[in-house]
Amino acid sequence: MNERVEKALNMQIEKEASSSQFYLSMASWAEAEGFNGTAKFLYLHSDEERFHMLKLVKFVNERGGRAIIPGLGAPQKTFESISNVFESLLEHELRVTESINNLVDICLQEKDYTTHNFIQWYVSEQLEEEALARTIVDKIKMIGGDKAGLYLFDRDLENSAIVPTPANETQNNE
Ligand code: OFO
């Protein structure tokens, strides 16, 4: 496997792993604060990121490269508010998108069209994740500081279809 592509893929593995940890930390905070719907959403999102990481690990190893499982720093433990959680999540996703785009660039520069093809799955996944995060941030902005509104938002998040794509469903689309 092309060395530069392998290095970039390993960096992406690290990003997906730390996204998973970051969302897990958000989920745990939300659960402890009594926002069970938000916690459920974030636990699922954390699983989803782990799946993104695993998909990369397998791809690198299957193509003759060597996937490196990274050590991770402790994620942020506390958050100011639910709004702060989802704004951080959106910011984080924007950084992930940047990194995926960078990966696409490297694949093209190195003429690695197989990896380029593989990475397209992440490109469309990022589109969905960014859109979802933006929808949620907009909803929270509309609610403002209204406690009843926040309660309903949390309940809706628990029951609604606004959940990350379950990993097994994504797996079937491979
Ligand atoms: Fe949400 O980031 Fe993975 O790809």
Tab-separated table of C-alpha atoms and ligand atoms in Angstrom:
chain	number	residue	atom	x	y	z
A	1	MET	CA	0.000	0.000	0.000
A	2	ASN	CA	1.202	3.512	-0.805
A	3	GLU	CA	3.030	4.810	2.307
A	4	ARG	CA	1.581	8.296	2.264
A	5	VAL	CA	-1.962	6.953	1.879
A	6	GLU	CA	-1.341	4.422	4.674
A	7	LYS	CA	-0.153	7.192	6.993
A	8	ALA	CA	-3.194	9.348	6.175
A	9	LEU	CA	-5.531	6.381	6.741
A	10	ASN	CA	-3.909	5.725	10.111
A	11	MET	CA	-4.423	9.359	11.050
A	12	GLN	CA	-8.073	8.959	10.109
A	13	ILE	CA	-8.302	5.848	12.301
A	14	GLU	CA	-7.120	7.996	15.196
A	15	LYS	CA	-9.734	10.676	14.396
A	16	GLU	CA	-12.601	8.182	14.269
A	17	ALA	CA	-11.452	6.576	17.521
A	18	SER	CA	-11.257	9.905	19.293
A	19	SER	CA	-14.668	10.923	17.895
A	20	SER	CA	-16.089	7.755	19.409
A	21	GLN	CA	-14.529	8.560	22.797
A	22	PHE	CA	-15.611	12.192	22.637
A	23	TYR	CA	-19.256	11.273	21.941
A	24	LEU	CA	-19.128	8.603	24.618
A	25	SER	CA	-18.034	11.242	27.100
A	26	MET	CA	-20.860	13.533	25.962
A	27	ALA	CA	-23.333	10.646	26.308
A	28	SER	CA	-22.194	9.874	29.823
A	29	TRP	CA	-22.425	13.547	30.827
A	30	ALA	CA	-25.938	13.852	29.325
A	31	GLU	CA	-27.096	10.675	31.089
A	32	ALA	CA	-25.786	11.874	34.446
A	33	GLU	CA	-27.570	15.209	33.898
A	34	GLY	CA	-30.870	13.398	33.240
A	35	PHE	CA	-31.028	13.994	29.479
A	36	ASN	CA	-31.760	10.394	28.567
A	37	GLY	CA	-32.830	11.026	24.980
A	38	THR	CA	-29.668	12.970	24.256
A	39	ALA	CA	-27.620	10.271	25.961
A	40	LYS	CA	-29.223	7.554	23.832
A	41	PHE	CA	-28.494	9.518	20.675
A	42	LEU	CA	-24.867	10.087	21.692
A	43	TYR	CA	-24.228	6.478	22.762
A	44	LEU	CA	-25.416	5.409	19.312
A	45	HIS	CA	-23.268	8.043	17.681
A	46	SER	CA	-20.245	6.842	19.611
A	47	ASP	CA	-20.860	3.276	18.365
A	48	GLU	CA	-21.192	4.596	14.868
A	49	GLU	CA	-17.768	6.283	15.051
A	50	ARG	CA	-16.214	3.094	16.362
A	51	PHE	CA	-17.635	1.336	13.338
A	52	HIS	CA	-16.064	4.003	11.082
A	53	MET	CA	-12.736	3.311	12.761
A	54	LEU	CA	-13.055	-0.483	12.375
A	55	LYS	CA	-13.949	-0.195	8.714
A	56	LEU	CA	-10.680	1.708	8.158
A	57	VAL	CA	-8.631	-0.729	10.234
A	58	LYS	CA	-9.875	-3.660	8.163
A	59	PHE	CA	-9.350	-1.844	4.875
A	60	VAL	CA	-5.720	-0.954	5.685
A	61	ASN	CA	-4.860	-4.488	6.826
A	62	GLU	CA	-6.635	-6.178	3.944
A	63	ARG	CA	-4.715	-4.037	1.449
A	64	GLY	CA	-1.343	-5.071	2.820
A	65	GLY	CA	-0.824	-2.053	5.059
A	66	ARG	CA	-0.624	-2.012	8.823
A	67	ALA	CA	-3.389	-0.376	10.809
A	68	ILE	CA	-2.215	1.229	14.034
A	69	ILE	CA	-4.559	1.314	17.012
A	70	PRO	CA	-3.889	4.654	18.650
A	71	GLY	CA	-3.571	5.650	22.288
A	72	LEU	CA	-5.997	8.455	23.023
A	73	GLY	CA	-6.013	11.420	25.353
A	74	ALA	CA	-8.913	11.780	27.805
A	75	PRO	CA	-11.886	13.491	26.174
A	76	GLN	CA	-13.576	16.566	27.637
A	77	LYS	CA	-15.558	15.459	30.707
A	78	THR	CA	-18.032	18.241	31.373
A	79	PHE	CA	-20.128	20.508	29.195
A	80	GLU	CA	-21.826	23.827	29.895
A	81	SER	CA	-25.157	22.807	28.408
A	82	ILE	CA	-26.917	20.629	25.850
A	83	SER	CA	-26.399	23.404	23.359
A	84	ASN	CA	-22.662	23.346	24.101
A	85	VAL	CA	-22.646	19.554	23.524
A	86	PHE	CA	-24.182	19.767	20.062
A	87	GLU	CA	-22.159	22.800	19.009
A	88	SER	CA	-18.999	20.922	19.953
A	89	LEU	CA	-20.269	17.894	18.050
A	90	LEU	CA	-20.870	19.960	14.919
A	91	GLU	CA	-17.436	21.620	15.168
A	92	HIS	CA	-15.885	18.208	15.606
A	93	GLU	CA	-17.674	16.811	12.546
A	94	LEU	CA	-16.528	19.779	10.463
A	95	ARG	CA	-12.944	18.949	11.391
A	96	VAL	CA	-13.508	15.296	10.463
A	97	THR	CA	-14.896	16.364	7.080
A	98	GLU	CA	-11.770	18.451	6.490
A	99	SER	CA	-9.629	15.472	7.268
A	100	ILE	CA	-11.654	13.181	4.932
A	101	ASN	CA	-11.296	15.754	2.159
A	102	ASN	CA	-7.573	15.833	2.776
A	103	LEU	CA	-7.508	12.045	2.472
A	104	VAL	CA	-9.324	12.278	-0.866
A	105	ASP	CA	-6.679	14.769	-2.083
A	106	ILE	CA	-3.832	12.483	-1.057
A	107	CYS	CA	-5.437	9.501	-2.837
A	108	LEU	CA	-5.698	11.508	-6.036
A	109	GLN	CA	-2.132	12.839	-5.776
A	110	GLU	CA	-0.843	9.302	-5.227
A	111	LYS	CA	-3.160	7.872	-7.911
A	112	ASP	CA	-4.578	5.395	-5.407
A	113	TYR	CA	-8.008	5.024	-6.979
A	114	THR	CA	-9.026	2.009	-4.915
A	115	THR	CA	-8.656	3.927	-1.659
A	116	HIS	CA	-10.237	6.942	-3.303
A	117	ASN	CA	-13.249	4.794	-4.126
A	118	PHE	CA	-13.379	3.380	-0.590
A	119	ILE	CA	-13.227	6.866	0.939
A	120	GLN	CA	-16.300	8.011	-0.998
A	121	TRP	CA	-18.414	6.175	1.584
A	122	TYR	CA	-16.970	8.501	4.262
A	123	VAL	CA	-17.562	11.547	2.071
A	124	SER	CA	-21.303	10.871	1.903
A	125	GLU	CA	-21.451	9.783	5.542
A	126	GLN	CA	-19.959	13.150	6.531
A	127	LEU	CA	-22.570	15.006	4.507
A	128	GLU	CA	-25.310	13.212	6.449
A	129	GLU	CA	-23.657	13.671	9.818
A	130	GLU	CA	-23.043	17.373	9.295
A	131	ALA	CA	-26.638	17.909	8.163
A	132	LEU	CA	-27.951	16.030	11.180
A	133	ALA	CA	-25.762	17.990	13.610
A	134	ARG	CA	-26.825	21.290	12.005
A	135	THR	CA	-30.527	20.376	12.293
A	136	ILE	CA	-30.086	19.645	15.982
A	137	VAL	CA	-28.080	22.832	16.677
A	138	ASP	CA	-30.812	24.861	14.894
A	139	LYS	CA	-33.547	23.198	16.962
A	140	ILE	CA	-31.743	23.988	20.189
A	141	LYS	CA	-31.282	27.602	19.098
A	142	MET	CA	-35.033	27.844	18.533
A	143	ILE	CA	-35.702	26.476	22.013
A	144	GLY	CA	-33.333	28.987	23.606
A	145	GLY	CA	-33.310	28.749	27.408
A	146	ASP	CA	-36.832	27.316	27.678
A	147	LYS	CA	-36.732	24.346	30.086
A	148	ALA	CA	-39.999	22.795	28.883
A	149	GLY	CA	-38.736	23.079	25.307
A	150	LEU	CA	-35.522	21.343	26.256
A	151	TYR	CA	-37.455	18.571	27.977
A	152	LEU	CA	-39.508	17.985	24.826
A	153	PHE	CA	-36.392	18.146	22.646
A	154	ASP	CA	-34.756	15.456	24.760
A	155	ARG	CA	-37.890	13.289	24.648
A	156	ASP	CA	-38.148	13.739	20.869
A	157	LEU	CA	-34.539	12.738	20.451
A	158	GLU	CA	-35.280	9.549	22.339
A	159	ASN	CA	-38.297	8.621	20.211
A	160	SER	CA	-37.683	10.207	16.862
A	161	ALA	CA	-36.021	9.010	13.727
A	162	ILE	CA	-33.241	11.557	14.330
A	163	VAL	CA	-30.623	8.976	15.170
A	164	PRO	CA	-27.308	8.173	13.536
A	165	THR	CA	-27.477	5.361	10.983
A	166	PRO	CA	-27.114	2.124	12.977
A	167	ALA	CA	-23.756	0.524	12.302
A	168	ASN	CA	-25.294	-2.789	11.155
A	169	GLU	CA	-27.419	-0.987	8.580
A	170	THR	CA	-24.346	0.827	7.279
A	171	GLN	CA	-22.484	-2.465	7.176
A	172	ASN	CA	-25.127	-3.919	4.836
A	173	ASN	CA	-24.555	-1.005	2.489
A	174	GLU	CA	-20.844	-1.726	2.126
B	1	OFO	FE1	-18.652	11.433	12.289
B	1	OFO	O1	-17.019	10.986	11.687
B	1	OFO	FE2	-16.818	9.292	11.330
B	1	OFO	O2	-16.376	9.505	9.598
